[in-house]
Coordinates of C-alpha atoms in Angstrom, one line a residue:
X916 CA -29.7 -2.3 27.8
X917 CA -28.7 0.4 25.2
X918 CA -25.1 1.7 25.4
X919 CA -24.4 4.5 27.9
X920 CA -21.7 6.0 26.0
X921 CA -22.6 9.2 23.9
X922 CA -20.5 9.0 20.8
X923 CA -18.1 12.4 20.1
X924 CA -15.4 13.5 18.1
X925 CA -12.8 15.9 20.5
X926 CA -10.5 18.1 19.1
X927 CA -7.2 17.3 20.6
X928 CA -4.5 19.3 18.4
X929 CA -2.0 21.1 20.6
X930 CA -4.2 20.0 24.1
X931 CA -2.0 17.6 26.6
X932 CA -2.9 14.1 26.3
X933 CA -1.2 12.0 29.0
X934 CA -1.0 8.0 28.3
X935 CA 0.4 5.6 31.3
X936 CA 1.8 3.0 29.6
X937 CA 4.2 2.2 27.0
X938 CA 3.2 -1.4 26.2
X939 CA 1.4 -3.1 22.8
X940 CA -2.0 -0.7 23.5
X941 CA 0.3 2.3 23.5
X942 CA 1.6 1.2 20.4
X943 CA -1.8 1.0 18.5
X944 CA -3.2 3.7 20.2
X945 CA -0.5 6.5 19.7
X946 CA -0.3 7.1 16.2
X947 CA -4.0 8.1 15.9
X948 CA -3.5 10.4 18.6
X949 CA -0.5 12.1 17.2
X950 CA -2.3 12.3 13.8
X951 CA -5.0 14.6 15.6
X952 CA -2.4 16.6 16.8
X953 CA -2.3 15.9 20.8
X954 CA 0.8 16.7 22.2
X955 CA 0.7 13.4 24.1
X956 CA 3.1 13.1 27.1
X957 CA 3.9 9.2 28.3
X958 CA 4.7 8.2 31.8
X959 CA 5.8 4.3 31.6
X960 CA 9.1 3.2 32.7
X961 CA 9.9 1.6 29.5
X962 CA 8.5 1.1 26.0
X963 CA 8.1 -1.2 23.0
X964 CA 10.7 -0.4 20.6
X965 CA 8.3 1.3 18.2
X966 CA 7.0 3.3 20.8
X967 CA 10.7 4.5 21.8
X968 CA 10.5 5.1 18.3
X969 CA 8.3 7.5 18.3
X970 CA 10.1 9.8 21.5
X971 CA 12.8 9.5 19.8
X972 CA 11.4 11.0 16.9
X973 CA 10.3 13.8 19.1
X974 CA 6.7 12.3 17.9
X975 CA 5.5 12.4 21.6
X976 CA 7.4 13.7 25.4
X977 CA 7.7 10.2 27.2
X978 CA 8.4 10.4 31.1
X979 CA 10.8 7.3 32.0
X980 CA 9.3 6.4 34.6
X981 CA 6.3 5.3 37.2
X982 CA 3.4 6.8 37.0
X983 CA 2.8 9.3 39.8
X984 CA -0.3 11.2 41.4
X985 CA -0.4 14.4 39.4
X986 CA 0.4 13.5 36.2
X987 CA -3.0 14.2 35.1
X988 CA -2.5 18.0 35.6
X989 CA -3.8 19.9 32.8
X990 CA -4.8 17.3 30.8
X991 CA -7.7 17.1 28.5
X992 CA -7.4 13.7 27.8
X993 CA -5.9 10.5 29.6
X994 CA -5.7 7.1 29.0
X995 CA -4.2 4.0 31.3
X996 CA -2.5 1.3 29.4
X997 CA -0.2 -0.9 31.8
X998 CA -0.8 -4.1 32.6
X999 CA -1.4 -3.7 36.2
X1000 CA -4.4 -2.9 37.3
X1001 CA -4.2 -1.0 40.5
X1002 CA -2.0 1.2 38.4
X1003 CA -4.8 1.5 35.8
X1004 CA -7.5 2.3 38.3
X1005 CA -5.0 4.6 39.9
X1006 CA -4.8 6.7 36.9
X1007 CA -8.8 6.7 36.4
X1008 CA -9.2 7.6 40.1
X1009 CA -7.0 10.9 39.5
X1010 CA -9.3 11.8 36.3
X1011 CA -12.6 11.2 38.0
X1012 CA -11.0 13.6 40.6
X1013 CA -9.8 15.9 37.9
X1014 CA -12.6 15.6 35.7
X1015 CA -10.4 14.5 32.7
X1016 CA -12.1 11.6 30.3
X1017 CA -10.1 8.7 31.0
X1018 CA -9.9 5.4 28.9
X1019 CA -9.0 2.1 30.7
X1020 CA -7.8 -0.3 28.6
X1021 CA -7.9 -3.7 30.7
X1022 CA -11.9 -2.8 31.9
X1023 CA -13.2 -0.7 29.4
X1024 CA -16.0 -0.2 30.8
X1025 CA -14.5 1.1 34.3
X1026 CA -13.2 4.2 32.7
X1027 CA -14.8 7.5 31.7
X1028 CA -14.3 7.1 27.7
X1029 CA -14.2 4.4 25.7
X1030 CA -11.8 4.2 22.6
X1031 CA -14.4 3.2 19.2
X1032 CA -13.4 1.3 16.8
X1033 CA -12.6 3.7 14.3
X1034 CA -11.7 4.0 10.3
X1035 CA -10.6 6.9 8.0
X1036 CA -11.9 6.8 4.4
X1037 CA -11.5 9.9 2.2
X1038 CA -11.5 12.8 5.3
X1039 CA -14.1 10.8 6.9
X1040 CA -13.5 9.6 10.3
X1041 CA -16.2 7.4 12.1
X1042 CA -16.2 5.6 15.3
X1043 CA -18.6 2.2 16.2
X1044 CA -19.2 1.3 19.6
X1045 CA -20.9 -2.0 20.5
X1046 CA -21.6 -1.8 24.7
X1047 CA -18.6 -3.8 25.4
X1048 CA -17.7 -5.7 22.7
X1049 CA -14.7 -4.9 20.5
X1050 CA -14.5 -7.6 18.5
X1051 CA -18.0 -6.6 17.1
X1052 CA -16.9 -3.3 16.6
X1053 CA -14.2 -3.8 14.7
X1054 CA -16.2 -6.3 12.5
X1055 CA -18.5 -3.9 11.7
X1056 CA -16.1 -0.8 11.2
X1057 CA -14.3 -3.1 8.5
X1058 CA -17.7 -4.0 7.0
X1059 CA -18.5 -0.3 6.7
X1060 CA -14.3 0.1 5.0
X1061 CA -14.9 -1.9 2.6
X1062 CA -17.8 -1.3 1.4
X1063 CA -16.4 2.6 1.2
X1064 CA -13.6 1.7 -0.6
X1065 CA -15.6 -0.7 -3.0
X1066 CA -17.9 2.6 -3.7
X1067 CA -21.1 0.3 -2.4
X1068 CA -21.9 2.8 0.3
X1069 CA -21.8 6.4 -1.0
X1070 CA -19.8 8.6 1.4
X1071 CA -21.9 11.6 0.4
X1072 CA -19.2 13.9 0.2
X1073 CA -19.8 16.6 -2.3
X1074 CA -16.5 18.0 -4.7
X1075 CA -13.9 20.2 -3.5
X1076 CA -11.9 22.5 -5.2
X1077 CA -9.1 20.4 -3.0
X1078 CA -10.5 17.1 -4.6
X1079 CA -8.9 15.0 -7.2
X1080 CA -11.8 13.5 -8.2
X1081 CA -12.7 16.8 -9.9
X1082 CA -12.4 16.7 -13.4
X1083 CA -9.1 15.4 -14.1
X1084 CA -7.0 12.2 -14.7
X1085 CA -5.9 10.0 -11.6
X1086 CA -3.1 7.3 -12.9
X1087 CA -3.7 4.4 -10.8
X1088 CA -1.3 1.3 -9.9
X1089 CA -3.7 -1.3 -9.9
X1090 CA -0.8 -4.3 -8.3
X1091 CA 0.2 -7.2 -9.5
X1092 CA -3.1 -8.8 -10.6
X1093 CA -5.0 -10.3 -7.5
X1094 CA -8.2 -7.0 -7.1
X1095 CA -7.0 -7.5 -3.6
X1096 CA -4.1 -5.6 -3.7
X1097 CA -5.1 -2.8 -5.0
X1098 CA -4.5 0.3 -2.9
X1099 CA -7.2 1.8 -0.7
X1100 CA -6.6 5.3 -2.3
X1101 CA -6.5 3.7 -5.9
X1102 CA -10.0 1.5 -5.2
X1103 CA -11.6 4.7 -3.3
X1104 CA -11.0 6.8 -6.9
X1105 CA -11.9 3.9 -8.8
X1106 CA -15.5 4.0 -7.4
X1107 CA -15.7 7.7 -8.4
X1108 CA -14.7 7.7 -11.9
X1109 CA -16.6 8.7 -15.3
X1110 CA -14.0 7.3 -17.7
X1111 CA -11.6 4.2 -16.7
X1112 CA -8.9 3.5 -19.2
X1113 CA -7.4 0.5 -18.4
X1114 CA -4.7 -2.3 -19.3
X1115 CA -4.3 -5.8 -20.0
X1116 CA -2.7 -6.4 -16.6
X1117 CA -4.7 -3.9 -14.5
X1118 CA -7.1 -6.3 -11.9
X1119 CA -9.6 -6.8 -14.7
X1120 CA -12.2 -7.8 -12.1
X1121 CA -12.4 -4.3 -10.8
X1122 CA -14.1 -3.4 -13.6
X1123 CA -16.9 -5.3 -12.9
X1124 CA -17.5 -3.0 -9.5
X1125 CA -18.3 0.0 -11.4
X1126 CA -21.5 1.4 -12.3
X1127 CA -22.8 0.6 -15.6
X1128 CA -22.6 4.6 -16.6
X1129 CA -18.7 4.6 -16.3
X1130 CA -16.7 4.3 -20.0
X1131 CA -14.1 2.1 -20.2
X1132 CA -11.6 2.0 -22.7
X1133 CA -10.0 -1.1 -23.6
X1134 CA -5.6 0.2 -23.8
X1135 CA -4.9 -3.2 -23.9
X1136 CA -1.0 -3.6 -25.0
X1137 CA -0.5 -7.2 -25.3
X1138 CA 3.3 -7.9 -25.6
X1139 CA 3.8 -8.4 -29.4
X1140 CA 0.4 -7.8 -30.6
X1141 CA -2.3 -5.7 -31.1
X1142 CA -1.7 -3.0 -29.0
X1143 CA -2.8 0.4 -28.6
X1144 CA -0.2 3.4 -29.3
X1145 CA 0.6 5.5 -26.6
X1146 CA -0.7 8.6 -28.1
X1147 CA -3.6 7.5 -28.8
X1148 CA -4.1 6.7 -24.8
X1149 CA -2.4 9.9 -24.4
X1150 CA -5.1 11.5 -26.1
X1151 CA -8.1 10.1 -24.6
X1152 CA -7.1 10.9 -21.5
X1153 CA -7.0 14.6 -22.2
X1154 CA -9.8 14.4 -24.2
X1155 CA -11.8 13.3 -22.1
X1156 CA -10.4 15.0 -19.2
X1157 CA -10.9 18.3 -20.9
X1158 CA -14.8 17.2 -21.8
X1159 CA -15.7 17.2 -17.6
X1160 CA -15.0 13.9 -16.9
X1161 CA -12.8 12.1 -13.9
X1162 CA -10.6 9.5 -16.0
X1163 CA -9.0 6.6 -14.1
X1164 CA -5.9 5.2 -16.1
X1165 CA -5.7 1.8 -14.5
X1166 CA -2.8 0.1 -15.0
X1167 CA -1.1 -3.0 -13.5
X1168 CA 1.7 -2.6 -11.2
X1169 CA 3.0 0.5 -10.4
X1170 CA 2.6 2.9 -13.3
X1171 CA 6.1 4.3 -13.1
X1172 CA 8.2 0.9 -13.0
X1173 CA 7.7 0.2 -16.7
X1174 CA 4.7 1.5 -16.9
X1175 CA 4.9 4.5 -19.3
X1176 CA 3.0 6.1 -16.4
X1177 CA 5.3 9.5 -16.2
X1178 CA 4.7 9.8 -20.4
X1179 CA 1.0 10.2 -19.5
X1180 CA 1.9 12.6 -16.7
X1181 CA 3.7 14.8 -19.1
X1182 CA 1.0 14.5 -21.7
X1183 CA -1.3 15.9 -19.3
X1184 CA 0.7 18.6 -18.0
X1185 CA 1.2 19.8 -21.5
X1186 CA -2.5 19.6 -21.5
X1187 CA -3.0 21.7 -19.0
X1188 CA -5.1 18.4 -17.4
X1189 CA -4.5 18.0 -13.5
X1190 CA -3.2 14.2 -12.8
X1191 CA -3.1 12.3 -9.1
X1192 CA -0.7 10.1 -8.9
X1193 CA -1.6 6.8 -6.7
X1194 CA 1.1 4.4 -6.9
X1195 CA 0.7 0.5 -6.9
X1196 CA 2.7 -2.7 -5.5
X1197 CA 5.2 -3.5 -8.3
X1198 CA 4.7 -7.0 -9.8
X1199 CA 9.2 -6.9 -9.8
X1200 CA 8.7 -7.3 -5.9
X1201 CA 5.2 -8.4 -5.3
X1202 CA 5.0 -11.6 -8.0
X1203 CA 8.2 -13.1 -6.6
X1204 CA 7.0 -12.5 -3.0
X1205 CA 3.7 -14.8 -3.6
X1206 CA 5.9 -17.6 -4.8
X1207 CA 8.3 -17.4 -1.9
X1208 CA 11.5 -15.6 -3.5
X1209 CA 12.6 -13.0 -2.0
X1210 CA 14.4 -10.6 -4.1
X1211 CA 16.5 -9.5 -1.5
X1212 CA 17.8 -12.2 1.6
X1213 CA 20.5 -11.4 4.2
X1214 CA 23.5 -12.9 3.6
X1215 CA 22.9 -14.1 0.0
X1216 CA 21.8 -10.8 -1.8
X1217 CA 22.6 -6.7 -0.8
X1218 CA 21.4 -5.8 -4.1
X1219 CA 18.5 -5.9 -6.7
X1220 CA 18.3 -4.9 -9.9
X1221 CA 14.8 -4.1 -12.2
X1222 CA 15.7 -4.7 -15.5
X1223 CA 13.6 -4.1 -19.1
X1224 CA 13.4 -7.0 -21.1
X1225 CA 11.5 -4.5 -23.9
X1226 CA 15.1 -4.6 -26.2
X1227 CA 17.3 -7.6 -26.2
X1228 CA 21.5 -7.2 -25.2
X1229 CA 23.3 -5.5 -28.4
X1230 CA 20.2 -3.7 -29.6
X1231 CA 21.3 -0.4 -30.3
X1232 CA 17.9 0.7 -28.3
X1233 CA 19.7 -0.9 -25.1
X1234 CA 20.5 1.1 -22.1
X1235 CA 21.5 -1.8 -20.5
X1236 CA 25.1 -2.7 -19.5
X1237 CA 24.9 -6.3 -19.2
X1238 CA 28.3 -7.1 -19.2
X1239 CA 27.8 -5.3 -15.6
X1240 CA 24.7 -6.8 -14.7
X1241 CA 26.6 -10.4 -15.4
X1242 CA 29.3 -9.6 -13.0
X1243 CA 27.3 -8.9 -9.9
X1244 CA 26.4 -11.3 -7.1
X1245 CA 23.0 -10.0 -5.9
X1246 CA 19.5 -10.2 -7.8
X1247 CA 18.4 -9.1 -11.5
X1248 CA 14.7 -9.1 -12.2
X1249 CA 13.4 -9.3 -15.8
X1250 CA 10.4 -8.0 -16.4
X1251 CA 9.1 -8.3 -20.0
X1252 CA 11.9 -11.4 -20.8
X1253 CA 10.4 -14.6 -21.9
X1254 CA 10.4 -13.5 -25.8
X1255 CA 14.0 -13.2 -25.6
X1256 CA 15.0 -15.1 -22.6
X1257 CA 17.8 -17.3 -24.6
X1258 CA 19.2 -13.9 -25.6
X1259 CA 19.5 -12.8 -21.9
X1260 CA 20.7 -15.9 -20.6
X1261 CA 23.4 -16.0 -23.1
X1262 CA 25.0 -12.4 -22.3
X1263 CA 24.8 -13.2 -18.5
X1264 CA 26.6 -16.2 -19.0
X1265 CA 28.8 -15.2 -20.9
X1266 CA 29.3 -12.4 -19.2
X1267 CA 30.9 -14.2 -15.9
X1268 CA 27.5 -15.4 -14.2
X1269 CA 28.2 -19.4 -13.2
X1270 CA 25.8 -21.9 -15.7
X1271 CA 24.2 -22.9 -12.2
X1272 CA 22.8 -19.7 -10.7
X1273 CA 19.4 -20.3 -9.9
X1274 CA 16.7 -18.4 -11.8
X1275 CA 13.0 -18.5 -11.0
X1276 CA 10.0 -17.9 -13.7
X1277 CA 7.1 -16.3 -12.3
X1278 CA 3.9 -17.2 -14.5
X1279 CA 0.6 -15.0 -14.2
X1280 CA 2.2 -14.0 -10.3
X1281 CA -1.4 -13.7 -7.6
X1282 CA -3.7 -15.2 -10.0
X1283 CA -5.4 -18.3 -10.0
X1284 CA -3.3 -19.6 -13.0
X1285 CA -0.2 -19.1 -10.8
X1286 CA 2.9 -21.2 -11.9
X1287 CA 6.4 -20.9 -11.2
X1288 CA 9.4 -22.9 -13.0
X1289 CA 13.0 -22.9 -11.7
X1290 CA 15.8 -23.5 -13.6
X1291 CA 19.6 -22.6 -13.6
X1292 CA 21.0 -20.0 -16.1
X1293 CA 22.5 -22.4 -18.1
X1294 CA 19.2 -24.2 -19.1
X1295 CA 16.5 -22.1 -18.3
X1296 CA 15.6 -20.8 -21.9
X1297 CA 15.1 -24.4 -22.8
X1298 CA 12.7 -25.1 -19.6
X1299 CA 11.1 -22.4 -20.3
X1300 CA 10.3 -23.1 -24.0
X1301 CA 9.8 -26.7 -22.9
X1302 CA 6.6 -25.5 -20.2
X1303 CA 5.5 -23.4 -22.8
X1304 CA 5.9 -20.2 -20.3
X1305 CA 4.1 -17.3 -21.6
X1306 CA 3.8 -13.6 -20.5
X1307 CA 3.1 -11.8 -18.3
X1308 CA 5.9 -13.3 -16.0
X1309 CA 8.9 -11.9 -13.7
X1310 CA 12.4 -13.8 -13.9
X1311 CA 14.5 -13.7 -11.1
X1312 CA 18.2 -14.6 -11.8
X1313 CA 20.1 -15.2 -8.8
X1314 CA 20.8 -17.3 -5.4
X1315 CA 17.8 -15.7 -4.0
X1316 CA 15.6 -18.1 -6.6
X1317 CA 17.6 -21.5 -4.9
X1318 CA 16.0 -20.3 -1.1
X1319 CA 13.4 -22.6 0.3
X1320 CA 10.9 -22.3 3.2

């Protein structure tokens, strides 16, 4: 039998939505409702913390209490939520009576209105219903998600003077490695792009997604190398910014965590050149996650602290008090370090940090050539040079790196 439902957008901003109920379903269904604008009223005698949240917030009006005949009046839009059913067919009743679409969540198919599985992609907004079956809705709204954020499936949305993807230059954060965890945003204007300039340590398997029209420069800067000057990236992305095209700088990480990503910026303001900034999960955080340190742990560390491994300790080029850094308790993460690990170690230690404070090497953090190497301060520049560590890898200097599971 074909589905009875007849599929529709409504347009909710400022009308009364009423939702009885203040359980798990209230909490996934509210903040889609307050995006649109409903000025959603909630009649439940309690909540789940995020949903107190959100009346706290002034987010939504929630009634502490029963629900109670009536409570539908002037509503455009109601949906019942609790976990008792009489209650639920109680509220559907009233809307039948009132003529107001109701949603049932515990018998979907007893209510009025159904809620689709839904997805936003870009300032599109679609909804799939399946006759009953909301696991293969969902299965097929994600299908259709990632294949919009992957750029397979066009979304056929024509410019906008609003649109970044006009000519211009987006800097992307591409993460910490894995093409997985790159941002929706940052994948979405990936797909759209004329030019990609990317880096060493951007999700080099991105690349092969794109259509074989789009450029891509190679801005490789590999740490004590060959490496590409910053002007010179400067000037390709204004360059070709200027000739029409979208430009993507893909970089890894985030691009303004080490990342020269606000130089770029500037060169482009200067320019004239519009930039979108989309930022990306830091490898500082995101690396030592994967291999189960956190940075930050209650009771063992209230502070953490990024740190530039570009310029040793005593370099005149240093903005780095390390005779500070040694005298704190929390959490120092060195990005950039294994050339001159030994030197860092050294002014730590001898800077007041105890010989056994656990440190933790991060090697090639979400890829498949993964490997981590712990060590305390007092021999880790050995270890390292010993396992033949090699960038790009995160150190963590602290108790944090002596947690287990």
């Amino acid at each position: 039998m074909d589905d009875p439902h007849y599929l529709s957008g409504l347009q909710l901003a400022g009308r009364r939505v009423v939702m009885v109920g203040g359980g798990s379903v209230a909490q996934r269904r509210l903040p889609r409702l307050v995006r649109a604008g409903a000025r959603v009223e909630l009649v439940s005698p309690d909540t789940t913390p995020s949903v107190g949240a959100m009346a706290e917030a002034g987010e939504i009006v929630w009634h502490e209490r029963p629900y109670a005949e009536g409570d539908l009046a002037d509503a455009w839009y109601a949906l019942a939520c609790t976990d008792d059913p009489e209650v639920n067919a109680a509220v559907c009743a009233e809307a039948e009576r009132s003529r107001v679409f109701c949603v049932r969540a515990d018998e979907g198919e007893s209510g009025s209105a159904v809620t689709p599985a839904s997805g936003r992609h870009g300032g599109l907004l679609f909804g799939v219903l399946s006759g009953g079956e909301p696991l293969r809705s969902a299965a097929v709204r994600d299908s259709v998600l990632d294949a919009l954020h992957a750029g397979t499936v066009a979304d056929g949305r024509a410019p906008r003077p609003e649109d970044p993807e006009l000519p211009g230059v987006a800097l992307v954060g591409g993460g910490p490695g894995d093409p997985d965890l790159v941002t929706v945003r940052g994948r979405r204007l990936l797909s759209r792009a004329d030019v990609v300039v990317v880096d060493r340590l951007a999700p080099r398997e991105l690349l092969d997604e794109l259509a074989p029209e789009v450029e891509i420069v190679d801005a490789a800067k590999i740490p004590y190398g060959r490496a590409a000057s910053q002007e010179v990236i400067n000037r390709t992305l204004v360059e070709r910014a200027r000739a029409g095209k979208f430009v993507v700088r893909l970089k890894g990480g985030d691009p303004y965590l080490f990342g020269r990503g606000f130089e770029e910026v500037q060169a482009c303001a200067e320019a004239g050149v519009p930039v979108t900034m989309v930022p990306g999960i830091t490898s500082a955080f995101a690396v030592p996650a994967v291999a189960d340190v956190p940075v930050t742990h209650r009771g063992v560390a209230h502070e953490v602290v990024v740190v530039s491994g570009h310029v040793a300790p005593g370099d005149d080029r240093s903005l780095v008090d390390w005779s500070l850094l040694a005298r704190m308790r929390g959490t120092i993460v060195l990005m950039m370090g294994v050339e001159r690990l030994p030197q860092f170690a050294k002014a730590l230690l001898e800077g007041g940090r105890p010989a056994e404070t656990p440190v933790a090497i991060v090697e090639d953090g979400t890829m498949r050539t993964q490997r981590v190497l712990r060590a305390p301060l007092s021999t880790v520049a050995e270890d390292a040079a010993a396992a033949g560590v090699r960038p790009p890898a995160v150190i963590v200097i602290g108790p944090v790196a002596g947690l287990v599971r």
